[in-house]
Amino acid sequence: MMKMKTKLLLSAAILTFLICITANAQPVPDQKMIQGTILDASNHEPVPYAHIAVMDDDSLFIGGTSSDPEDHFMLTTLPAWKGLLAVSYVGYNTRWIPLPVTTEKSFPEILL
């Protein structure tokens, strides 16, 4: 009787694990990818570790990231909305950039 319970629990655990993996592997339709580079407006030098936040029209936080040491950033957010991209760094004014309703948006250079 004990072996049967153990087998049943093990089978349930494996099934749960497989369902979780399958659910996570499914692509989210219409995700918006945003990428770009952050530069200092006065000298065009990289601004590493700048903060990038995506806000909806009601100023609710949707997602965010930081630029890497070479000033690049990339993030994937939820679908089909328009909003704002807020780029900030200590000592700089925050830059607010309108985001159109598109699936991808690339910013070659964002100057702070």
Short mmCIF file of C-alpha atoms in Angstrom, two decimals:
data_model
loop_
_atom_site.label_atom_id
_atom_site.label_comp_id
_atom_site.label_asym_id
_atom_site.label_seq_id
_atom_site.Cartn_x
_atom_site.Cartn_y
_atom_site.Cartn_z
CA MET A 1 0.00 0.00 0.00
CA MET A 2 2.86 2.39 0.87
CA LYS A 3 4.60 1.72 -2.47
CA MET A 4 1.44 2.57 -4.36
CA LYS A 5 1.09 5.93 -2.54
CA THR A 6 4.74 6.72 -3.25
CA LYS A 7 4.31 5.91 -6.94
CA LEU A 8 1.14 7.98 -7.11
CA LEU A 9 2.81 10.99 -5.45
CA LEU A 10 5.84 10.67 -7.71
CA SER A 11 3.61 10.46 -10.81
CA ALA A 12 1.65 13.52 -9.69
CA ALA A 13 4.87 15.47 -9.08
CA ILE A 14 6.26 14.58 -12.51
CA LEU A 15 2.98 15.47 -14.23
CA THR A 16 2.84 18.83 -12.43
CA PHE A 17 6.45 19.53 -13.40
CA LEU A 18 5.78 18.74 -17.07
CA ILE A 19 2.65 20.92 -17.13
CA CYS A 20 4.60 23.84 -15.65
CA ILE A 21 7.41 23.48 -18.19
CA THR A 22 4.95 23.29 -21.08
CA ALA A 23 3.01 26.32 -19.86
CA ASN A 24 6.19 28.38 -19.51
CA ALA A 25 7.46 27.33 -22.94
CA GLN A 26 4.45 28.78 -24.76
CA PRO A 27 5.18 32.14 -26.41
CA VAL A 28 3.11 35.07 -25.23
CA PRO A 29 1.32 36.49 -28.27
CA ASP A 30 1.88 40.11 -29.24
CA GLN A 31 4.67 40.84 -26.80
CA LYS A 32 6.31 44.22 -27.31
CA MET A 33 10.09 44.27 -27.46
CA ILE A 34 11.82 47.57 -26.72
CA GLN A 35 15.56 48.05 -27.15
CA GLY A 36 18.05 50.86 -27.53
CA THR A 37 21.14 52.63 -26.25
CA ILE A 38 21.52 55.39 -23.66
CA LEU A 39 24.04 58.18 -24.26
CA ASP A 40 25.03 61.41 -22.52
CA ALA A 41 23.60 64.30 -24.59
CA SER A 42 26.64 66.55 -24.11
CA ASN A 43 29.43 64.17 -25.16
CA HIS A 44 27.69 61.06 -26.58
CA GLU A 45 29.43 58.86 -24.01
CA PRO A 46 27.64 55.70 -22.83
CA VAL A 47 25.48 55.93 -19.71
CA PRO A 48 25.84 52.46 -18.18
CA TYR A 49 23.24 51.18 -15.71
CA ALA A 50 20.65 53.82 -16.59
CA HIS A 51 17.13 52.94 -15.44
CA ILE A 52 14.49 52.23 -18.07
CA ALA A 53 10.83 51.95 -17.07
CA VAL A 54 7.76 51.35 -19.21
CA MET A 55 4.60 53.06 -17.94
CA ASP A 56 1.06 52.91 -19.24
CA ASP A 57 -1.06 56.02 -19.88
CA ASP A 58 -2.12 56.05 -16.20
CA SER A 59 1.55 56.03 -15.06
CA LEU A 60 1.32 52.42 -13.87
CA PHE A 61 4.59 50.50 -14.03
CA ILE A 62 4.52 47.82 -16.76
CA GLY A 63 8.14 46.68 -16.76
CA GLY A 64 11.69 47.87 -16.57
CA THR A 65 15.38 47.15 -16.83
CA SER A 66 18.79 48.81 -16.66
CA SER A 67 21.24 49.48 -19.45
CA ASP A 68 24.29 47.23 -19.53
CA PRO A 69 27.92 48.45 -19.13
CA GLU A 70 28.02 49.32 -22.85
CA ASP A 71 24.79 51.42 -22.56
CA HIS A 72 22.42 48.95 -24.32
CA PHE A 73 19.06 47.78 -23.01
CA MET A 74 16.33 45.38 -24.09
CA LEU A 75 13.07 44.43 -22.47
CA THR A 76 9.90 42.59 -23.37
CA THR A 77 6.58 43.81 -22.06
CA LEU A 78 2.90 43.01 -22.27
CA PRO A 79 1.00 43.46 -25.54
CA ALA A 80 -0.90 46.18 -27.35
CA TRP A 81 -0.89 49.34 -25.33
CA LYS A 82 0.60 52.73 -25.74
CA GLY A 83 2.45 54.41 -22.97
CA LEU A 84 5.72 56.03 -21.97
CA LEU A 85 9.33 54.99 -21.71
CA ALA A 86 11.03 56.72 -18.77
CA VAL A 87 14.84 56.80 -18.88
CA SER A 88 16.68 58.09 -15.82
CA TYR A 89 20.06 58.20 -14.15
CA VAL A 90 21.42 60.04 -11.13
CA GLY A 91 22.47 63.57 -12.12
CA TYR A 92 20.35 63.63 -15.30
CA ASN A 93 16.82 64.80 -15.99
CA THR A 94 14.40 61.93 -16.64
CA ARG A 95 13.60 61.51 -20.33
CA TRP A 96 9.96 60.62 -21.14
CA ILE A 97 9.42 59.09 -24.58
CA PRO A 98 5.93 58.24 -25.96
CA LEU A 99 5.55 54.62 -27.08
CA PRO A 100 3.24 53.84 -30.00
CA VAL A 101 1.16 50.68 -30.17
CA THR A 102 3.58 48.43 -32.06
CA THR A 103 5.11 45.05 -31.41
CA GLU A 104 8.71 46.30 -31.57
CA LYS A 105 10.40 49.61 -30.98
CA SER A 106 14.09 50.27 -31.37
CA PHE A 107 15.79 53.44 -30.11
CA PRO A 108 19.23 53.74 -31.72
CA GLU A 109 20.20 56.53 -29.29
CA ILE A 110 18.39 58.01 -26.30
CA LEU A 111 20.18 61.13 -25.12
CA LEU A 112 20.02 62.07 -21.45
#
